[in-house]
Coordinates of C-alpha atoms in Angstrom, one line a residue:
M1444 CA -19.5 -81.3 -141.2
T1445 CA -22.1 -82.8 -139.0
D1446 CA -20.3 -85.7 -138.3
S1447 CA -17.0 -83.5 -137.2
I1448 CA -19.7 -81.7 -135.2
M1449 CA -21.0 -84.7 -133.5
S1450 CA -17.9 -86.0 -132.9
K1451 CA -16.9 -82.5 -131.0
A1452 CA -20.2 -83.3 -128.9
A1453 CA -19.1 -86.2 -128.1
T1454 CA -15.6 -85.3 -126.7
M1455 CA -17.2 -82.9 -124.5
E1456 CA -19.5 -84.9 -122.3
I1457 CA -17.2 -85.8 -119.8
P1458 CA -19.0 -86.7 -116.3
I1459 CA -16.6 -87.9 -113.5
N1460 CA -17.7 -88.1 -109.7
S1461 CA -15.4 -88.2 -106.8
N1462 CA -14.9 -91.9 -106.7
G1463 CA -14.1 -92.1 -110.7
D1464 CA -17.4 -93.3 -111.5
T1465 CA -19.5 -92.2 -114.4
G1466 CA -21.9 -89.7 -113.6
T1467 CA -22.5 -85.8 -113.9
L1468 CA -21.5 -82.7 -112.3
P1469 CA -24.3 -80.2 -112.2
E1470 CA -21.4 -77.1 -111.1
D1471 CA -19.5 -77.2 -114.6
D1472 CA -21.6 -75.3 -117.5
S1473 CA -19.6 -76.8 -120.1
L1474 CA -21.1 -80.5 -119.3
E1475 CA -24.4 -79.0 -119.0
Q1476 CA -24.2 -77.8 -122.6
A1477 CA -22.7 -80.9 -123.8
A1478 CA -25.7 -82.7 -122.4
K1479 CA -27.9 -80.3 -124.0
L1480 CA -26.1 -80.7 -127.3
Q1481 CA -26.2 -84.4 -127.3
W1482 CA -30.2 -84.6 -127.0
S1483 CA -30.0 -82.2 -129.8
L1484 CA -28.4 -84.3 -131.6
G1485 CA -30.4 -87.2 -130.8
E1486 CA -33.7 -85.7 -131.7
K1487 CA -33.1 -83.2 -134.3
V1488 CA -29.6 -85.0 -135.8
G1489 CA -29.9 -84.2 -139.8
S1490 CA -32.5 -81.6 -139.4
P1491 CA -31.3 -77.6 -140.8
R1492 CA -32.3 -75.8 -137.9
G1493 CA -30.4 -78.4 -135.7
T1494 CA -27.3 -78.0 -137.1
R1495 CA -27.7 -74.2 -136.7
D1496 CA -28.8 -74.8 -133.2
L1497 CA -26.1 -77.2 -132.5
Q1498 CA -23.7 -74.4 -134.2
Q1499 CA -24.8 -71.8 -132.1
V1500 CA -24.2 -73.7 -129.3
M1501 CA -20.9 -73.8 -130.1
V1502 CA -20.0 -70.4 -130.5
S1503 CA -22.1 -69.3 -127.5
G1504 CA -20.2 -72.2 -124.7
P1505 CA -17.2 -71.5 -123.0
N1506 CA -14.1 -71.4 -124.9
L1507 CA -12.4 -74.8 -123.8
N1508 CA -9.1 -73.6 -124.5
E1509 CA -9.5 -71.0 -121.2
T1510 CA -10.9 -73.5 -118.8
S1511 CA -10.3 -76.9 -117.1
I1512 CA -12.8 -78.9 -115.8
V1513 CA -12.3 -79.9 -111.8
S1514 CA -13.8 -82.4 -109.6
G1515 CA -13.4 -83.8 -106.1
G1516 CA -13.7 -81.2 -103.6
Y1517 CA -12.3 -78.0 -102.2
G1518 CA -8.4 -78.3 -101.4
G1519 CA -8.1 -81.9 -103.9
T1520 CA -4.6 -82.9 -105.0
A1521 CA -3.8 -82.0 -108.8
E1522 CA -5.4 -85.7 -110.2
G1523 CA -8.6 -83.6 -110.2
I1524 CA -7.8 -81.1 -112.2
I1525 CA -8.2 -81.8 -116.4
P1526 CA -6.4 -79.2 -118.1
T1527 CA -7.8 -78.1 -121.9
S1528 CA -4.8 -79.8 -123.4
S1529 CA -6.1 -83.2 -122.2
I1530 CA -9.6 -82.5 -123.5
K1531 CA -7.7 -81.9 -127.3
D1532 CA -6.7 -85.4 -127.0
L1533 CA -9.7 -86.8 -126.3
R1534 CA -11.4 -84.5 -129.3
M1535 CA -8.4 -85.9 -131.5
K1536 CA -8.6 -89.4 -130.5
A1537 CA -12.5 -89.3 -131.4
R1538 CA -12.2 -87.9 -134.8
R1539 CA -9.7 -90.9 -135.2
S1540 CA -11.8 -93.5 -133.9
S1541 CA -14.5 -92.0 -135.7
V1542 CA -17.3 -92.6 -132.5
P1543 CA -21.0 -92.8 -133.6
T1544 CA -23.2 -90.0 -132.4
G1545 CA -24.4 -90.1 -129.0
T1546 CA -21.2 -92.1 -128.1
S1547 CA -20.1 -90.3 -124.3
V1548 CA -16.3 -90.7 -123.3
T1549 CA -15.9 -91.5 -120.0
C1550 CA -12.6 -90.2 -118.2
H1551 CA -11.9 -92.1 -114.7
I1552 CA -9.5 -90.6 -112.4
N1553 CA -8.5 -91.7 -108.8
Q1554 CA -9.3 -89.1 -106.1
P1555 CA -7.8 -89.6 -102.7
H1556 CA -9.9 -86.6 -101.1
E1557 CA -12.4 -88.9 -99.2
Y1558 CA -8.8 -90.4 -97.2
Q1559 CA -7.7 -86.9 -96.8
G1560 CA -11.5 -85.9 -95.4
S1561 CA -11.7 -88.7 -93.2
N1562 CA -8.2 -87.7 -91.8
M1563 CA -8.7 -84.1 -91.3
H1564 CA -12.4 -85.1 -89.4
H1565 CA -10.5 -88.1 -87.2
S1566 CA -7.9 -84.9 -86.6
S1567 CA -10.4 -82.3 -86.0
S1568 CA -12.3 -85.2 -83.3
S1569 CA -9.4 -85.6 -81.7
S1570 CA -8.4 -82.4 -80.4
S1571 CA -11.4 -81.3 -80.0
M1572 CA -11.7 -84.7 -77.5
T1573 CA -9.1 -83.3 -75.8
A1574 CA -10.1 -80.0 -75.6
E1575 CA -13.0 -81.6 -73.5
E1576 CA -11.0 -83.7 -71.6
A1577 CA -8.9 -81.0 -70.4
T1578 CA -11.8 -78.7 -69.7
K1579 CA -13.9 -82.0 -67.6
G1580 CA -10.4 -82.2 -65.9
V1581 CA -10.3 -78.7 -64.6
A1582 CA -13.7 -78.6 -63.5
V1583 CA -13.3 -81.8 -61.8
E1584 CA -10.3 -80.6 -59.8
K1585 CA -12.2 -76.9 -58.9
I1586 CA -15.2 -79.3 -57.6
E1587 CA -12.5 -80.9 -55.6
Q1588 CA -11.3 -78.3 -54.3
M1589 CA -14.7 -76.6 -53.2
K1590 CA -15.2 -80.2 -51.5
K1591 CA -12.3 -79.9 -49.5
W1592 CA -12.9 -76.1 -48.6
G1593 CA -16.6 -76.9 -47.7
L1594 CA -15.7 -79.8 -45.0
N1595 CA -12.6 -77.8 -43.6
T1596 CA -15.1 -75.3 -43.0
Y1597 CA -17.6 -76.9 -41.5
K1598 CA -15.3 -78.9 -39.5
C1599 CA -14.2 -75.5 -38.0
T1600 CA -17.1 -73.8 -37.4
K1601 CA -17.9 -76.3 -35.2
Q1602 CA -15.2 -76.8 -33.1
M1603 CA -15.5 -72.7 -32.7
I1604 CA -19.4 -73.2 -31.8
S1605 CA -18.3 -76.0 -29.0
E1606 CA -15.4 -73.2 -27.9
R1607 CA -17.8 -70.4 -27.3
F1608 CA -20.5 -73.0 -25.6
G1609 CA -17.7 -75.1 -23.4
R1610 CA -18.3 -77.9 -24.8
G1611 CA -15.1 -78.4 -27.0
S1612 CA -11.2 -78.7 -26.0
R1613 CA -8.7 -76.3 -27.0
T1614 CA -4.9 -76.6 -27.6
V1615 CA -3.7 -73.9 -25.1
D1616 CA -0.2 -72.7 -24.9
L1617 CA -0.4 -70.3 -21.7
E1618 CA 3.2 -68.6 -22.3
L1619 CA 3.0 -67.5 -25.9
E1620 CA -0.8 -66.6 -25.0
A1621 CA 0.3 -64.6 -22.4
Q1622 CA 3.0 -63.0 -24.8
I1623 CA 0.8 -62.5 -27.7
E1624 CA -1.9 -60.6 -25.4
V1625 CA 0.8 -58.1 -24.1
L1626 CA 1.6 -57.4 -27.9
R1627 CA -2.1 -56.1 -29.2
D1628 CA -1.7 -54.1 -25.6
T1629 CA 1.5 -52.5 -26.8
K1630 CA 0.3 -51.8 -29.8
R1631 CA -3.0 -50.1 -28.8
K1632 CA -0.5 -47.8 -26.7
Y1633 CA 2.0 -47.0 -29.7
E1634 CA -1.4 -46.4 -31.4
N1635 CA -2.2 -44.0 -28.9
V1636 CA 1.5 -42.2 -29.0
L1637 CA 1.1 -41.7 -32.9
R1638 CA -2.0 -40.6 -32.9
L1639 CA -1.0 -37.4 -30.1
A1640 CA 2.0 -37.0 -32.0
R1641 CA 0.3 -36.5 -35.1
A1642 CA -2.1 -34.4 -33.2
L1643 CA 1.0 -32.3 -31.9
T1644 CA 2.5 -31.9 -35.3
N1645 CA -0.6 -30.7 -36.9
H1646 CA -1.3 -27.9 -34.1
F1647 CA 2.5 -26.7 -34.2
Y1648 CA 3.1 -26.3 -37.8
N1649 CA -0.1 -24.1 -37.5
M1650 CA 1.7 -22.3 -34.6
V1651 CA 5.3 -22.1 -36.9
Q1652 CA 2.7 -20.7 -40.2
T1653 CA 0.9 -17.9 -38.0
Q1654 CA 4.9 -17.1 -36.7
H1655 CA 6.0 -16.8 -40.3
A1656 CA 2.7 -14.7 -41.3
L1657 CA 3.4 -12.5 -37.6
G1658 CA 6.5 -11.8 -38.8
D1659 CA 6.2 -10.6 -42.2
T1660 CA 3.2 -8.4 -41.1
F1661 CA 5.6 -6.9 -38.1
A1662 CA 8.1 -6.4 -41.1
D1663 CA 5.8 -4.3 -43.3
L1664 CA 5.0 -1.8 -40.4
S1665 CA 8.3 -1.4 -39.4
Q1666 CA 8.8 0.2 -43.2
K1667 CA 5.4 2.0 -43.3
S1668 CA 5.7 3.3 -39.3
P1669 CA 8.4 5.3 -39.1
E1670 CA 7.9 6.0 -35.5
L1671 CA 8.1 2.2 -34.7
R1672 CA 10.5 1.0 -36.5
D1673 CA 12.9 -0.3 -33.9
E1674 CA 9.7 -2.0 -32.2
F1675 CA 8.3 -3.5 -34.9
G1676 CA 11.7 -4.5 -36.3
Y1677 CA 12.7 -6.2 -33.3
N1678 CA 9.5 -8.4 -32.9
A1679 CA 10.0 -9.3 -36.8
E1680 CA 13.5 -11.0 -36.3
T1681 CA 12.2 -12.5 -32.8
Q1682 CA 9.0 -14.0 -35.2
K1683 CA 11.2 -15.0 -37.8
L1684 CA 13.9 -16.6 -35.5
L1685 CA 11.0 -18.9 -33.6
C1686 CA 9.6 -19.9 -37.1
K1687 CA 12.9 -21.2 -38.7
N1688 CA 13.7 -23.2 -34.6
G1689 CA 10.0 -24.1 -34.9
E1690 CA 10.6 -25.5 -38.4
T1691 CA 13.5 -27.6 -37.2
L1692 CA 11.6 -29.4 -34.5
L1693 CA 8.6 -30.3 -37.2
G1694 CA 11.5 -32.0 -38.8
A1695 CA 12.4 -33.6 -35.6
I1696 CA 8.5 -34.3 -35.3
N1697 CA 8.1 -35.8 -38.3
F1698 CA 10.5 -37.7 -38.2
F1699 CA 9.2 -39.4 -34.7
V1700 CA 6.1 -39.5 -36.3
S1701 CA 7.0 -41.2 -39.2
S1702 CA 9.4 -44.1 -37.3
I1703 CA 6.5 -44.9 -34.9
N1704 CA 4.2 -45.3 -37.7
T1705 CA 6.4 -47.8 -39.1
L1706 CA 7.0 -49.4 -36.1
V1707 CA 3.2 -49.6 -35.2
N1708 CA 1.5 -50.3 -38.7
K1709 CA 4.6 -52.7 -40.5
T1710 CA 6.2 -54.4 -38.1
M1711 CA 3.9 -55.2 -35.1
E1712 CA 1.4 -55.2 -37.9
D1713 CA 3.1 -57.9 -40.1
T1714 CA 3.6 -60.4 -36.4
L1715 CA -0.1 -60.2 -35.6
M1716 CA -0.9 -60.9 -39.2
T1717 CA 1.3 -64.3 -38.6
I1718 CA -0.2 -64.6 -35.3
K1719 CA -3.6 -64.6 -37.0
M1720 CA -2.4 -67.8 -39.4
Y1721 CA -1.7 -69.5 -35.9
E1722 CA -4.6 -68.9 -34.6
N1723 CA -6.5 -70.2 -37.7
A1724 CA -4.0 -73.4 -37.4
R1725 CA -4.6 -73.9 -34.5
L1726 CA -8.4 -73.9 -34.9
E1727 CA -7.7 -76.2 -37.8
F1728 CA -6.0 -78.4 -35.8
D1729 CA -8.5 -78.8 -33.1
A1730 CA -11.5 -79.4 -35.3
Y1731 CA -9.5 -82.7 -37.0
R1732 CA -7.9 -83.6 -33.6
S1733 CA -11.7 -83.4 -32.4
D1734 CA -12.9 -85.4 -35.5
L1735 CA -10.1 -88.1 -34.9
E1736 CA -11.3 -88.4 -31.4
E1737 CA -15.0 -89.3 -32.5
L1738 CA -14.5 -91.5 -34.7
S1739 CA -12.0 -93.8 -32.2
M1740 CA -14.5 -94.1 -30.0
G1741 CA -17.1 -95.7 -32.6
P1742 CA -17.5 -99.2 -34.1
R1743 CA -14.2 -100.4 -35.7
D1744 CA -15.6 -102.1 -38.9
A1745 CA -14.0 -101.7 -42.8
V1746 CA -15.5 -98.7 -43.4
T1747 CA -14.7 -96.8 -40.1
M1748 CA -10.9 -98.0 -39.9
A1749 CA -10.5 -96.0 -43.4
R1750 CA -12.2 -92.9 -41.9
I1751 CA -10.1 -93.2 -39.7
D1752 CA -6.5 -93.7 -41.1
T1753 CA -7.9 -90.9 -43.5
A1754 CA -8.9 -88.7 -40.4
Q1755 CA -4.9 -89.7 -39.2
Q1756 CA -3.6 -88.4 -41.9
Q1757 CA -5.7 -85.0 -42.1
Y1758 CA -4.8 -84.5 -38.4
Q1759 CA -0.8 -85.4 -39.2
V1760 CA -1.0 -82.4 -41.9
H1761 CA -2.9 -79.8 -39.8
K1762 CA -0.4 -80.8 -36.5
D1763 CA 3.0 -80.5 -38.7
K1764 CA 1.3 -76.9 -39.7
Y1765 CA 0.2 -75.8 -36.2
E1766 CA 3.8 -76.7 -35.0
R1767 CA 5.2 -74.4 -37.9
L1768 CA 3.2 -71.5 -37.2
R1769 CA 3.5 -71.9 -33.6
S1770 CA 7.3 -71.8 -33.9
D1771 CA 7.1 -68.7 -36.6
V1772 CA 5.3 -66.2 -33.8
I1773 CA 7.7 -67.4 -31.5
I1774 CA 10.9 -66.4 -33.8
K1775 CA 9.2 -63.0 -34.5
L1776 CA 7.7 -61.9 -31.2
K1777 CA 11.5 -62.1 -30.2
F1778 CA 12.7 -60.3 -33.0
L1779 CA 9.9 -57.6 -32.3
E1780 CA 10.4 -56.9 -29.2
E1781 CA 14.6 -56.1 -29.9
N1782 CA 13.5 -54.0 -32.5
K1783 CA 11.1 -52.6 -30.7
V1784 CA 14.0 -51.6 -27.7
K1785 CA 15.9 -50.0 -30.5
V1786 CA 13.4 -47.8 -32.4
M1787 CA 11.8 -46.3 -28.9
H1788 CA 15.3 -46.1 -27.1
K1789 CA 16.2 -43.8 -30.5
Q1790 CA 13.1 -41.8 -31.2
L1791 CA 12.2 -40.9 -27.6
L1792 CA 16.0 -39.5 -27.1
L1793 CA 15.7 -37.5 -30.2
F1794 CA 12.0 -36.1 -29.3
H1795 CA 13.5 -34.8 -25.4
N1796 CA 16.2 -33.2 -26.9
A1797 CA 14.8 -31.4 -29.7
I1798 CA 11.4 -30.0 -27.2
S1799 CA 14.2 -29.4 -24.7
A1800 CA 16.2 -27.2 -26.9
Y1801 CA 13.5 -25.6 -28.4
F1802 CA 11.9 -24.3 -25.7
A1803 CA 14.8 -23.5 -24.1
G1804 CA 15.9 -21.4 -26.9
N1805 CA 18.9 -23.3 -27.6
Q1806 CA 19.0 -22.9 -31.5
Q1807 CA 22.5 -24.5 -31.7
Q1808 CA 21.5 -27.7 -29.7
L1809 CA 18.4 -27.9 -31.9
E1810 CA 20.8 -28.6 -34.8
Q1811 CA 22.9 -30.5 -33.1
T1812 CA 20.2 -32.7 -32.2
L1813 CA 19.5 -33.4 -35.9
K1814 CA 22.8 -33.8 -36.9
Q1815 CA 23.2 -36.3 -34.9
F1816 CA 20.6 -38.5 -35.7
N1817 CA 21.3 -37.6 -39.1
I1818 CA 17.6 -36.0 -40.1
K1819 CA 17.8 -34.0 -43.2
L1820 CA 15.7 -30.9 -43.3
R1821 CA 13.2 -30.1 -46.6
P1822 CA 13.8 -26.8 -47.5
P1823 CA 11.1 -24.4 -48.0
G1824 CA 8.3 -25.0 -50.6
A1825 CA 9.6 -28.6 -51.1
D1826 CA 6.5 -29.4 -50.3
K1827 CA 4.3 -27.2 -52.9
P1828 CA 4.5 -28.7 -56.5
S1829 CA 6.0 -27.4 -59.6
W1830 CA 4.4 -25.3 -61.7
L1831 CA 3.9 -27.9 -64.1
E1832 CA 2.6 -30.8 -62.1
E1833 CA -0.1 -27.9 -61.3
Q1834 CA -1.0 -27.5 -64.9

């Protein structure tokens, strides 16, 4: 019985490392128990107490039928797993060959984990290097953009100061500059017309509301004053008629204000934005032109010639940009003038006819004017929010 137990102890010691060499696995409790059992057999073999300790260890130890010994790292292949059936086979071989006491059975298993680990490390390092290179590329690009922006700002500021103090020369298109100045003056005058038209609309709206309230008051008094029923009734009808004609005139004036607002704050403003871009391009063009002229007046060594070539390229780029925007400004000014004439011709005719018909008391002509210009009046109470919107 002692030989059988010793054979079992010999088969339980299966030390394996990741390279297939003989070693110990501190993570495996069954191997630790086998080592302790081997030491116990070497020291106390043959004694009854030693036999009892061996039996107790075998009873309290792990059940080899339900466990497996795993060697290698996490995520390895199936070659690093020793099922219980292989342990049973080793045990049977040990019994047949009568392995002496204290002999350990070594199992060599080829593990590809180091190769897989190196591949994973190489791929992760490659991906990190790629991300780092991309980050460096973005940073370098931003630095170059900031450098170009700073250099361009410096040149333009220098040119602006030189022009303001009369030291530098600037490119001037007299005809185009005159048209731009006329447009800015026209815009200021049209803004004044728009401001006055809005003031007229507000005052006239208050008058219409007053007439409406006065008509309701006259109608109420005509019901409560029998001796003045007719007089109050006439005035109530007159105020209601004036209120109706006033609302019609308000529709015409609102259409006039809306059209002028579109012309001033959208059409003219769009053209002025293009003019602003043109003026900035003109400043950049003169700045790079002055820079090229200064370099051309200096010595002609190799370094200076390279700088002159670069300045010549920048000068040509900004010259093309300046000429393109100049052409855009000329075209927009032409179309703006045509559009302004058409819009103002229609709106001034509408304003004149509506005002004349209203103060002449010609209700039919006033309504005809709105139909002529396709103006639809909003129904009473349309400006007020619904009860759902008020909630």
